[in-house]
PDB file of C-alpha atoms and ligand atoms in Angstrom:
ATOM      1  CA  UNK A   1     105.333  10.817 282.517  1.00 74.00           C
ATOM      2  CA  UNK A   2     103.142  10.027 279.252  1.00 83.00           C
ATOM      3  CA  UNK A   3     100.908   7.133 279.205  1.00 89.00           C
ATOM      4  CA  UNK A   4      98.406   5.352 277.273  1.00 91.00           C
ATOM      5  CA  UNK A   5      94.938   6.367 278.326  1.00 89.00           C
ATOM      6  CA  UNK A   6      92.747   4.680 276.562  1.00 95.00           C
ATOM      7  CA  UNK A   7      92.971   2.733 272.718  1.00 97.00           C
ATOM      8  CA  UNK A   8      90.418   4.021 270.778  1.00 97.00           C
ATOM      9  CA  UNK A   9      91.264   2.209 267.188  1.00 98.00           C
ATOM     10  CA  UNK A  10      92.772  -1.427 267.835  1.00 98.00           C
ATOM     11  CA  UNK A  11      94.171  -2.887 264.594  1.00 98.00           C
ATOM     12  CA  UNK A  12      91.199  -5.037 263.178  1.00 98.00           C
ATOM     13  CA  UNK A  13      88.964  -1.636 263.239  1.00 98.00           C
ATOM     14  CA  UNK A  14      91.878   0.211 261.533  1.00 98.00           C
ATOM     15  CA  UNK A  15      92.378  -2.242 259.164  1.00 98.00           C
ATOM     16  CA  UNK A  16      88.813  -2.852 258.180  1.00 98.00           C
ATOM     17  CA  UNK A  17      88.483   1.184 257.827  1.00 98.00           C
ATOM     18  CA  UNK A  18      91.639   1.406 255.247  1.00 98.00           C
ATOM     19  CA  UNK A  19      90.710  -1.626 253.199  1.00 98.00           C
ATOM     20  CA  UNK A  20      87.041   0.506 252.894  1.00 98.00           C
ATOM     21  CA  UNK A  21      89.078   3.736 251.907  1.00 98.00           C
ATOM     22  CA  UNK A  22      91.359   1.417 249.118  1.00 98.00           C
ATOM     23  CA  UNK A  23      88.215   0.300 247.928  1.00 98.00           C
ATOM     24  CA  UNK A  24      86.796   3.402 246.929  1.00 98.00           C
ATOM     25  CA  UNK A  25      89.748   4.956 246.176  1.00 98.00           C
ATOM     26  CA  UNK A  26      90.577   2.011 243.410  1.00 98.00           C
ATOM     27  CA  UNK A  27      87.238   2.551 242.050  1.00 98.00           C
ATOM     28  CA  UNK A  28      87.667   6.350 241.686  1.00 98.00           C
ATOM     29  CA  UNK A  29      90.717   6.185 240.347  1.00 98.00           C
ATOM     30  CA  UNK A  30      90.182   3.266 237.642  1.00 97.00           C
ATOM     31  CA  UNK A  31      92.260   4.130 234.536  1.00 95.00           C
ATOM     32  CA  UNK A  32      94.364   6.856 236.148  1.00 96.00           C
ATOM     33  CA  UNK A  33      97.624   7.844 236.783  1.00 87.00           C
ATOM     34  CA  UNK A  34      97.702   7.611 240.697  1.00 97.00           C
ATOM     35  CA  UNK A  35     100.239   9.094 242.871  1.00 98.00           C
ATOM     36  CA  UNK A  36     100.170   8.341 246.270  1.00 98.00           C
ATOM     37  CA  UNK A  37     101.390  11.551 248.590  1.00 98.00           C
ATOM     38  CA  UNK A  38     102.628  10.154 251.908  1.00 98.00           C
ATOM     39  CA  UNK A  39     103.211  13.373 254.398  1.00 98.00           C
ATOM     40  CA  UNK A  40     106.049  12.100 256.616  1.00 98.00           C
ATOM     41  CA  UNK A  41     106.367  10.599 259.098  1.00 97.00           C
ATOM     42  CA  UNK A  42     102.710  10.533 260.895  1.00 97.00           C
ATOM     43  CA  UNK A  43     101.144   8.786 257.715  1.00 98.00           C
ATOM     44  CA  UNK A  44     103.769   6.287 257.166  1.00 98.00           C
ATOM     45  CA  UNK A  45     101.869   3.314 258.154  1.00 98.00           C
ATOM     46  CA  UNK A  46      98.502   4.646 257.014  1.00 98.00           C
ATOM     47  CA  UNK A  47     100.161   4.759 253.507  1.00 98.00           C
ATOM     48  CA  UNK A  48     101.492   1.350 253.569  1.00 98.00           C
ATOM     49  CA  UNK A  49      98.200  -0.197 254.483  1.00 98.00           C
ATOM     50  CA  UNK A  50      96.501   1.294 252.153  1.00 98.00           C
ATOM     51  CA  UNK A  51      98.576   1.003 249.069  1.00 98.00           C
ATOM     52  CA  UNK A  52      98.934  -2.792 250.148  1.00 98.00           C
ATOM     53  CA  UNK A  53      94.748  -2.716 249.319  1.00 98.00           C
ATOM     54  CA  UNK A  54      94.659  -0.310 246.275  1.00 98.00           C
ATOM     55  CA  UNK A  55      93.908  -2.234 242.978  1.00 97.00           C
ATOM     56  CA  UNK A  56      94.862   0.192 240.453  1.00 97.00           C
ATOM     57  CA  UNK A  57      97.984   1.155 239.372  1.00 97.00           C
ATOM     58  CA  UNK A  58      99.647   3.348 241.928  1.00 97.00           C
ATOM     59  CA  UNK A  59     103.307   5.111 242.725  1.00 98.00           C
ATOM     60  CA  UNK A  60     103.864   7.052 246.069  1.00 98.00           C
ATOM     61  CA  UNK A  61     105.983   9.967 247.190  1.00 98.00           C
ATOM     62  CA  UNK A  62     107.135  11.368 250.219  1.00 98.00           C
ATOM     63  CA  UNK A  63     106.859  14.804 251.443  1.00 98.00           C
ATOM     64  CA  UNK A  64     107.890  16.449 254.501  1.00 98.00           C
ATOM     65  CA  UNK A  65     106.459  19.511 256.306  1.00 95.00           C
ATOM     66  CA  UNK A  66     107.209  21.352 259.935  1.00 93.00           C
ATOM     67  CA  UNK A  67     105.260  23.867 262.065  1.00 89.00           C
ATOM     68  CA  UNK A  68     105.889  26.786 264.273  1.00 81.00           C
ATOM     69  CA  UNK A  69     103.857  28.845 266.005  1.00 69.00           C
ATOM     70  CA  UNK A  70     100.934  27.914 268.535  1.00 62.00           C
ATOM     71  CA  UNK A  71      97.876  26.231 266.797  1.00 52.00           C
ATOM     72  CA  UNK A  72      95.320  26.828 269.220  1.00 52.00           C
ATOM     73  CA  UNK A  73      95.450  30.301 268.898  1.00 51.00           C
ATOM     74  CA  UNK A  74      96.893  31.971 266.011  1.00 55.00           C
ATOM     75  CA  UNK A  75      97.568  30.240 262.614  1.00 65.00           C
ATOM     76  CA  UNK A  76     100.839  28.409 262.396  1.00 77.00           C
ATOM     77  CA  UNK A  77     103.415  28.590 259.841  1.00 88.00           C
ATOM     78  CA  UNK A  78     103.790  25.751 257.758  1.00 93.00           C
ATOM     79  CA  UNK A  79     107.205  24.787 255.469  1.00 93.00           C
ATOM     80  CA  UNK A  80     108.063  21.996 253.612  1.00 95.00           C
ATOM     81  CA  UNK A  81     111.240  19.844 255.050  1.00 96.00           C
ATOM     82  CA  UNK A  82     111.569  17.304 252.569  1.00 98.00           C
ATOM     83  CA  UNK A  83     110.026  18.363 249.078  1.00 98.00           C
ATOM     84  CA  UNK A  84     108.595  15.503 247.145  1.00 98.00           C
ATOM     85  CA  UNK A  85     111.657  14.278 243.867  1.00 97.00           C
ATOM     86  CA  UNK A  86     109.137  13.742 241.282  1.00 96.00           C
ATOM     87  CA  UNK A  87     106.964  16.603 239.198  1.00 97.00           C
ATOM     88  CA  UNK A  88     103.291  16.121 239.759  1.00 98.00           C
ATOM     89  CA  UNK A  89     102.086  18.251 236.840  1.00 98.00           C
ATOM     90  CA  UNK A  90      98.923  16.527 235.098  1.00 97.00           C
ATOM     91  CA  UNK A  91      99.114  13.649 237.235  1.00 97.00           C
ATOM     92  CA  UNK A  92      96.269  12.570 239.723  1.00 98.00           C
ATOM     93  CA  UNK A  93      97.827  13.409 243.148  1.00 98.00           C
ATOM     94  CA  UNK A  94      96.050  11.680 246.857  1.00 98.00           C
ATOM     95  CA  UNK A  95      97.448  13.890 249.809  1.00 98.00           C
ATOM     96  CA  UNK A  96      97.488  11.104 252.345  1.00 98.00           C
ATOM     97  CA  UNK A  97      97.829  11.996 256.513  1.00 98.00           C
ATOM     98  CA  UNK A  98      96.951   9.835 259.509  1.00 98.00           C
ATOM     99  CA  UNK A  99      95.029  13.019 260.748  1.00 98.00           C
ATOM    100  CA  UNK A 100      93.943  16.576 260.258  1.00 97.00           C
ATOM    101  CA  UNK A 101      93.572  18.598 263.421  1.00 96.00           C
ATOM    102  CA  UNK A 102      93.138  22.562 262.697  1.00 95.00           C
ATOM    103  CA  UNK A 103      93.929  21.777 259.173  1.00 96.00           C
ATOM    104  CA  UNK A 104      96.989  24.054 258.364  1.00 95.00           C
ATOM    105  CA  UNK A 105      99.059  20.916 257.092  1.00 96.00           C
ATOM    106  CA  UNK A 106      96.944  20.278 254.851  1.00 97.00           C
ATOM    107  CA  UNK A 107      96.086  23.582 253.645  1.00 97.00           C
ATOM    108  CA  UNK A 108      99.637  24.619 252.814  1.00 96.00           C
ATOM    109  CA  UNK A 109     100.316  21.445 251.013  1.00 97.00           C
ATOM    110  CA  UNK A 110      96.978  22.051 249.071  1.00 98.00           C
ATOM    111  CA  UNK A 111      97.825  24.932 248.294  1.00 97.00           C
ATOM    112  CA  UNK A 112     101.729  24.247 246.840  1.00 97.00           C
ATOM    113  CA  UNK A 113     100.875  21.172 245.239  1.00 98.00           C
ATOM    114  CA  UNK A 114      98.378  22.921 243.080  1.00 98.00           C
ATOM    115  CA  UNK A 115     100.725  25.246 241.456  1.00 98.00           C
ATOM    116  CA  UNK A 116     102.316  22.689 240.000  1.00 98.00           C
ATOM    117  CA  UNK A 117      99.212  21.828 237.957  1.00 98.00           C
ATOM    118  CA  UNK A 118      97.945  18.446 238.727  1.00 98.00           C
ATOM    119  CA  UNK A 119      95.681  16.667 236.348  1.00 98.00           C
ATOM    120  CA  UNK A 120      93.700  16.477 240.048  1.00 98.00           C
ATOM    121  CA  UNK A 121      94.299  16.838 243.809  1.00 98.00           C
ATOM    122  CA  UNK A 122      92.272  15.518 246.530  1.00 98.00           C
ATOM    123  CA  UNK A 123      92.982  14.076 250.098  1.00 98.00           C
ATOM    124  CA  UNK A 124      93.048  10.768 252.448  1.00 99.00           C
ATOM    125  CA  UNK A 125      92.895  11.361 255.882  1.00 98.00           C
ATOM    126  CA  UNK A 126      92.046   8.187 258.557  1.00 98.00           C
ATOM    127  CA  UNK A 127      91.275  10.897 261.315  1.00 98.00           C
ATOM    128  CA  UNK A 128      89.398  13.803 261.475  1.00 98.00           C
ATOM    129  CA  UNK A 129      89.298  16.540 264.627  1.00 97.00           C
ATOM    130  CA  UNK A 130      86.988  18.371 262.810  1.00 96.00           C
ATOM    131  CA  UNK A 131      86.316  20.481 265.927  1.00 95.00           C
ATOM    132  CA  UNK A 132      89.598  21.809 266.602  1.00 94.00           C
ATOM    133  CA  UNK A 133      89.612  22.806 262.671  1.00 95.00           C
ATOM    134  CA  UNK A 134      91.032  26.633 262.045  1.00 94.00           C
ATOM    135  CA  UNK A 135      91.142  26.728 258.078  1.00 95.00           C
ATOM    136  CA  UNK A 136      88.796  24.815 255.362  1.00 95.00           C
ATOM    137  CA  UNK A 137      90.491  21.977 253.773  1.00 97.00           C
ATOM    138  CA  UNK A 138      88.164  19.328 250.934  1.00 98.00           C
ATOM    139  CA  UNK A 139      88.622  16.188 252.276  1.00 98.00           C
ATOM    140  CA  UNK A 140      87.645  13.339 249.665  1.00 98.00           C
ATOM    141  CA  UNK A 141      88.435  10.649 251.394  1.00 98.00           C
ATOM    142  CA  UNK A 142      88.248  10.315 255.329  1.00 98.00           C
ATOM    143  CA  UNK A 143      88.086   7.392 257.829  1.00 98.00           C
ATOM    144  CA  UNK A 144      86.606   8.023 261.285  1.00 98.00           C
ATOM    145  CA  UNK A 145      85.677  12.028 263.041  1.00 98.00           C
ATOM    146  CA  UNK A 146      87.305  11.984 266.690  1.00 97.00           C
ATOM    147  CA  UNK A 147      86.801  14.238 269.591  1.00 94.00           C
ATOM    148  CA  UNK A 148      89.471  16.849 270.863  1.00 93.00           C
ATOM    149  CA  UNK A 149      91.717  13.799 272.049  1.00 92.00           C
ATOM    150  CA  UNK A 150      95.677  13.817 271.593  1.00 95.00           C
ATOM    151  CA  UNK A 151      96.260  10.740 269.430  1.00 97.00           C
ATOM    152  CA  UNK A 152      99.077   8.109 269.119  1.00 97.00           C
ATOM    153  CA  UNK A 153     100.158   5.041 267.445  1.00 98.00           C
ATOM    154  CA  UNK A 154      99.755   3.772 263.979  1.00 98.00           C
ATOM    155  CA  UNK A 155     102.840   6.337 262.923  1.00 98.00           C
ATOM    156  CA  UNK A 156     101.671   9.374 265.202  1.00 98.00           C
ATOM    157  CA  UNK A 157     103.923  10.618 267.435  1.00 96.00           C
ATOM    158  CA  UNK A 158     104.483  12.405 271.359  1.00 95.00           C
ATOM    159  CA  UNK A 159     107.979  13.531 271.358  1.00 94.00           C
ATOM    160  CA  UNK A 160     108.517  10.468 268.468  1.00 96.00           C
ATOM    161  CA  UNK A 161     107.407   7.823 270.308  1.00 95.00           C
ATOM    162  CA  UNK A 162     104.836   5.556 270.046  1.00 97.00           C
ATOM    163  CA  UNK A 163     104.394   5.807 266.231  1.00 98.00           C
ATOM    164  CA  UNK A 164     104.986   2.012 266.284  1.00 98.00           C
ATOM    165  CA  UNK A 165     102.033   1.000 268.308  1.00 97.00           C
ATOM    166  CA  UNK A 166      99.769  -0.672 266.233  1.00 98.00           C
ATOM    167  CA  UNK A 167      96.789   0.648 267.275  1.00 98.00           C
ATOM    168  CA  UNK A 168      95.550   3.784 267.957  1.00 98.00           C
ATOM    169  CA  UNK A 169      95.525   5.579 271.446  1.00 98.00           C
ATOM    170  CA  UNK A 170      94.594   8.880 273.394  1.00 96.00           C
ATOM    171  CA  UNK A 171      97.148  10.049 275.811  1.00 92.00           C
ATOM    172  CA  UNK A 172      97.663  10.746 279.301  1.00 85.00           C
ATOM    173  CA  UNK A 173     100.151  12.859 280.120  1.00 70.00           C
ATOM    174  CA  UNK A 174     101.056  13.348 284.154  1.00 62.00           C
TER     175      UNK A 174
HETATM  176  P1  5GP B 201      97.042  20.204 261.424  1.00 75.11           P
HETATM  177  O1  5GP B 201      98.002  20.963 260.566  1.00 75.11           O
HETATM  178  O2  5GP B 201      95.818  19.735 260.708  1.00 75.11           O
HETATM  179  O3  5GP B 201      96.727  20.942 262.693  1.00 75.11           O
HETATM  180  O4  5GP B 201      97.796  18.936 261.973  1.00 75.11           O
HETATM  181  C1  5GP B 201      98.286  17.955 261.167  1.00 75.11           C
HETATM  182  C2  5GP B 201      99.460  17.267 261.814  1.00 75.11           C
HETATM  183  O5  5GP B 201      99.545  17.502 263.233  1.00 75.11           O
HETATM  184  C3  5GP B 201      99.336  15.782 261.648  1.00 75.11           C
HETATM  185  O6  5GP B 201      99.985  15.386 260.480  1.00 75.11           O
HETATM  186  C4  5GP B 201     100.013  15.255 262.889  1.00 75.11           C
HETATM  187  O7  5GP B 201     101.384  15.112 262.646  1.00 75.11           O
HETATM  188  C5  5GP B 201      99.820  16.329 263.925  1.00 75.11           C
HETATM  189  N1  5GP B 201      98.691  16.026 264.823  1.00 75.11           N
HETATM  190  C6  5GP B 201      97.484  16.598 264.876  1.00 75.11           C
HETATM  191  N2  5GP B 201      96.709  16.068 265.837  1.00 75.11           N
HETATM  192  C7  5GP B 201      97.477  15.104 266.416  1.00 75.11           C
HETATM  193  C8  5GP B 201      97.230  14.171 267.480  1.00 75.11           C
HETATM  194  O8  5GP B 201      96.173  14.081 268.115  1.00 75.11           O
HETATM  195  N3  5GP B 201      98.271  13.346 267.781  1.00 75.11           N
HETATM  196  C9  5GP B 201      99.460  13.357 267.122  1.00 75.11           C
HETATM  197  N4  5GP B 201     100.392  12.490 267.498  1.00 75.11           N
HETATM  198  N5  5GP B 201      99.712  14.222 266.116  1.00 75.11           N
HETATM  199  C10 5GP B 201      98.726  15.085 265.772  1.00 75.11           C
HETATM  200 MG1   MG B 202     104.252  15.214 265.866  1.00 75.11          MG
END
């Protein structure tokens, strides 16, 4: 049986995080064509919130990617599910995920998304497991640095569930 351990984020401290991250996002992308990247479905509400507090013009896109392959010991193979509708080329592109563990997400998409020449590409993550991290990936933007914890709520998953708790949690599983 899986159970909530612990909540580490509850929704005033997430909240007060991603209106900081809007902030500074709005200000760095003043007079730009932003497109908001949401990476389904962990960032869902991530993206929400935060494009409810950005104050510049902004349009957002979905993408969709899968892994296989154990992540903890070799690298994983990464493929896009659902490919985002719209062409990015010379456009100003944010990369947004709820979290980057070993960093292969992130990596892949990086790397994809920049052959189709955007006018810039950078990244919004609201979690970072920086120690668990296998490949190098520039994160611009970034929230709060966690321990080695497995993570739900706020649109991240075990098995799909929980991604509706509001808050964020570490897991017990038993
Ligand atoms: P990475 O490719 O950086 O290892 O992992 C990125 C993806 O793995 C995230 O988008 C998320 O879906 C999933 N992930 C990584 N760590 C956690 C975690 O602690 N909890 C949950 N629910 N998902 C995680
Ligand atoms: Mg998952």
């Amino acid at each position: 049986m899986t159970e909530i351990k612990q909540i580490l984020f509850d929704e005033e401290t997430i909240a007060a995080k991603v209106e900081d991250l809007a902030k500074r996002i709005s200000a760095d992308y003043a007079g730009k064509d932003l497109v908001l990247i949401c990476i389904l479905k962990a960032a869902v509400m991530f993206t929400t919130d935060l494009m409810r507090s950005i104050t510049v013009p902004a349009v957002v896109e979905f993408i969709q990617a899968a892994s296989y392959g154990k992540s903890t010991t070799s690298s994983r193979n990464v493929v896009i599910v659902q490919d985002l509708k719209e062409d990015i080329a010379n456009r100003h592109i944010l990369l947004l995920d709820t979290i980057i563990d070993t960093g292969e997400t992130l990596h892949t998409l990086l790397k994809l998304l920049s052959e189709r020449k955007p006018a810039s590409l950078d990244v919004a993550v609201l979690l970072d497991k920086k120690c668990r991290r296998i490949v190098e990936v520039p994160v611009a933007y970034k929230g709060f640095d966690i321990p080695d914890d497995f993570v739900v709520g706020y649109g991240m998953d075990c098995g799909e569930q929980f991604r509706n708790l509001p808050y964020i949690a570490a897991l017990e599983t038993r």
